[in-house]
CSV table of C-alpha atoms in Angstrom, one decimal:
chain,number,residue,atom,x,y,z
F,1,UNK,CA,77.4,152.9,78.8
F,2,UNK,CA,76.1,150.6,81.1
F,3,UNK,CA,72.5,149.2,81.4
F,4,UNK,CA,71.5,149.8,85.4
F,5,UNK,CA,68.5,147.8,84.9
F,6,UNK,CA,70.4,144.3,83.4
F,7,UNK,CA,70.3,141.4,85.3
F,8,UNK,CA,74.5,140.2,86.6
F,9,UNK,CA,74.6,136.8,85.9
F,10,UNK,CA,74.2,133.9,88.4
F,11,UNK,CA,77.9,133.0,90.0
F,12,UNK,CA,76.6,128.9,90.1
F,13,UNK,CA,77.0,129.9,85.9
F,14,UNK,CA,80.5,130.7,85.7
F,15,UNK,CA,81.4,127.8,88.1
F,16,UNK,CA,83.3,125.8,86.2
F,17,UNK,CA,84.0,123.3,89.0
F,18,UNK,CA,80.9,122.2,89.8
F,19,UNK,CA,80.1,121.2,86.2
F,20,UNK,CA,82.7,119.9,85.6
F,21,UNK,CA,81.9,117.3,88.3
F,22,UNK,CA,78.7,116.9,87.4
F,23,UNK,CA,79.7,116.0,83.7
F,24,UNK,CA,82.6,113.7,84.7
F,25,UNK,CA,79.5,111.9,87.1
F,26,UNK,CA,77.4,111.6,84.9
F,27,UNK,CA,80.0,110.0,82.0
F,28,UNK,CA,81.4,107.6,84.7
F,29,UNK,CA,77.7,106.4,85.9
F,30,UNK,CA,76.7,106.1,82.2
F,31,UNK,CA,79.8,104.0,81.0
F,32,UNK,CA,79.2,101.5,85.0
F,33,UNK,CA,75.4,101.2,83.7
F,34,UNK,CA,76.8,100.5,80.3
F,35,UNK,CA,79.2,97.9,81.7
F,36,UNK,CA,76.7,96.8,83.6
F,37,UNK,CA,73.9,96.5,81.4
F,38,UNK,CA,77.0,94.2,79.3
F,39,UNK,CA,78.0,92.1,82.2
F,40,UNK,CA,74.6,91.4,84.4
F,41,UNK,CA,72.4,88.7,84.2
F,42,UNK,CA,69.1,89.2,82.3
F,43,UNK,CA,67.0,88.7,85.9
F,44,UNK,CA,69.2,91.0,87.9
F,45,UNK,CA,69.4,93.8,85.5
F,46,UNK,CA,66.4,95.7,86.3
F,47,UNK,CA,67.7,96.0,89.6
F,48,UNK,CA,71.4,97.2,88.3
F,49,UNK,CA,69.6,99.6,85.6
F,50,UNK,CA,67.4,101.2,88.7
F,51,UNK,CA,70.0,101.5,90.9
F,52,UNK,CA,72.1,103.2,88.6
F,53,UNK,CA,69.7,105.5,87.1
F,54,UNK,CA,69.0,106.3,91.1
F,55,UNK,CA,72.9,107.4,91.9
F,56,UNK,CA,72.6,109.8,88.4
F,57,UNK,CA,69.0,111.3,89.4
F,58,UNK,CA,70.9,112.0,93.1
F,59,UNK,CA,73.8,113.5,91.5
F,60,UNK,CA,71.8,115.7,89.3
F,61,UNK,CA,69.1,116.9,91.6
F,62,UNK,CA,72.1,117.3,93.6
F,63,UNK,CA,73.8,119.7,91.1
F,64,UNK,CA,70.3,121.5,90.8
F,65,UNK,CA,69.2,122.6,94.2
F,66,UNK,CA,72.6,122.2,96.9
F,67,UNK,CA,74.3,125.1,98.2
F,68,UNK,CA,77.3,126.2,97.2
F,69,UNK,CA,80.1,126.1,99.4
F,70,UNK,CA,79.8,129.8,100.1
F,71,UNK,CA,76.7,129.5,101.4
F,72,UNK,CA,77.0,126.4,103.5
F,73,UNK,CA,79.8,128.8,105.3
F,74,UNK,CA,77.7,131.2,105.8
F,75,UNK,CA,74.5,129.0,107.1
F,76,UNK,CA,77.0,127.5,109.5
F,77,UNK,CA,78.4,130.8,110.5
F,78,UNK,CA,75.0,131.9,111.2
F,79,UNK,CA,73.9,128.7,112.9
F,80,UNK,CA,77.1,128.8,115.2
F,81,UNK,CA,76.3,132.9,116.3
F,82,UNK,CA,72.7,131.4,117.3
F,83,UNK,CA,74.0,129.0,119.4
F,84,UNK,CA,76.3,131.1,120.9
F,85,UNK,CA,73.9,133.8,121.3
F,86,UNK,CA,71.4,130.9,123.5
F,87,UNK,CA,74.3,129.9,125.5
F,88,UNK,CA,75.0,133.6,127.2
F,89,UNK,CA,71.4,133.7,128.2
């Protein structure tokens, strides 16, 4: 017996894809800034460190709050019937 009330789970949870990316992102940005952080002069590292840490914030917010693919299709779709519909008038 099924419970009619349960929440389905999110699809952005079984994307395995997606997080996959992000982890293999986030690894490769954390060994550069760790190679960086080895490599850079004292005086410029702030600058590496920020710039870094800048790329890995964007790629996580990223992963956060973009669209999937699915719905950038459909937002497109949707966008392209509009601009259709304003050029017959």
């Amino acid at each position: 017996m099924t419970d009619r009330n349960a929440i389905p789970p999110l699809a952005e949870a079984r994307w395995l894809w997606r997080r996959l990316y992000v982890f293999l992102a986030s690894f490769a940005l954390w060994r550069l800034l760790a190679s960086a952080v080895e490599r850079t002069e004292p005086a410029q590292l702030p600058r590496v460190a920020a710039g870094l840490m800048t790329l890995l914030a964007l790629t996580l917010v990223l992963y956060l709050v973009a669209p999937t693919a699915q719905q950038l299709v459909a937002v497109l779709a949707h966008v392209r019937l509009r601009l259709a519909e304003g050029g017959t008038r």
